[in-house]
Amino acid sequence: MQENIGNVIVDFPYQPYDLQKDYMRCVINSCENGNFALLESPTGTGKTLSLLCSVLSWKRQNTSKIQEKQVISSDNTSNDIQQNHQQYNHIENQNTSTKIIYSSRTHSQLSNVINELKKTVFHPTVSQIASRSRLCLIEEVIKHGDSTSQSQKCRILRQEKKCEFSDDEKINTACDNLLEPLFDIEDFATTCKTMQACPYFVSQKLAERSDLILMPYTYFVDPNVRTNLPATLFHNSVIIVDEAHNFPEQCCDYFSFSIRIKIIEETANLISKIAEPESFDFLKCHTN
């Protein structure tokens, strides 16, 4: 069913409620003007479906507008063509290449996004970003608890040609075959395994070519993790933070660390000794 919401033709699986129309209107207005939007909707009101339908309808309409302008520009004189080509090529880079990054706290919540997307008429290219703990197929890598150790072990195995899933040709083939189907993270990893391609690197490559990218909060909040992704991924992108009431707490976790009280006491004692007058006299003597 189609509805004109905020001057965008929105495809929705059924007749939307007024609450859903208002919600989608806010989403479209935010995308159109490049604004932040803090949206809330009661449980059971189809929030995820409303988000997907509105933002994908907005992207489709903007892409269509750019394509129409390009056709019109091709009928102009040669000088006008060159000028319009430069103008609309800039617009195209801003709109048709716009990616939608849908983030949530857990992968199970992101799996629900896939299920909701299947109810719609949209068939965007989709990729899911996840850690090696979820996507790596080598037990020797997975057994390392932290991501840094996993990354180092992965690099060593690839350099020594001991990873059977790291073949670039098979990874590229998997990317070509897995760009369209909608998988949850477990099915995606299993399918990559049957194709002898590393799910972790396939997902990284797919992200560069996908319209809709699903990822946990950490992949764009934590700078150390974000550097593993292509920098262009977040350029002119629409970022959706689902279940945002958990977001502040997650940010605190990402940017916090623990330190033993003993370390603080030892540091305080050292500073006290340095600050004593005789310490300054000692330093002056050695400086002279």
PDB file of C-alpha atoms in Angstrom, residues 217-218 220-226 247-258:
ATOM      1  CA  TYR A 217      26.604   0.174  18.253  1.00  0.00           C
ATOM      2  CA  THR A 218      30.267  -0.530  18.892  1.00  0.00           C
ATOM      3  CA  PHE A 220      30.641   3.298  14.870  1.00  0.00           C
ATOM      4  CA  VAL A 221      31.036   4.448  18.495  1.00  0.00           C
ATOM      5  CA  ASP A 222      34.384   2.860  19.365  1.00  0.00           C
ATOM      6  CA  PRO A 223      37.149   4.584  17.314  1.00  0.00           C
ATOM      7  CA  ASN A 224      39.424   1.543  17.532  1.00  0.00           C
ATOM      8  CA  VAL A 225      36.760  -0.704  16.031  1.00  0.00           C
ATOM      9  CA  ARG A 226      35.554   1.877  13.518  1.00  0.00           C
ATOM     10  CA  PHE A 247      22.864   3.797  23.840  1.00  0.00           C
ATOM     11  CA  PRO A 248      24.253   6.117  26.594  1.00  0.00           C
ATOM     12  CA  GLU A 249      25.132   3.171  28.808  1.00  0.00           C
ATOM     13  CA  GLN A 250      26.843   1.427  25.893  1.00  0.00           C
ATOM     14  CA  CYS A 251      28.880   4.558  25.138  1.00  0.00           C
ATOM     15  CA  CYS A 252      30.010   4.693  28.772  1.00  0.00           C
ATOM     16  CA  ASP A 253      31.133   1.083  28.533  1.00  0.00           C
ATOM     17  CA  TYR A 254      33.079   1.674  25.326  1.00  0.00           C
ATOM     18  CA  PHE A 255      34.946   4.683  26.700  1.00  0.00           C
ATOM     19  CA  SER A 256      35.510   3.413  30.238  1.00  0.00           C
ATOM     20  CA  PHE A 257      38.199   1.213  31.705  1.00  0.00           C
ATOM     21  CA  SER A 258      38.975  -0.284  35.121  1.00  0.00           C
TER      22      SER A 258
END
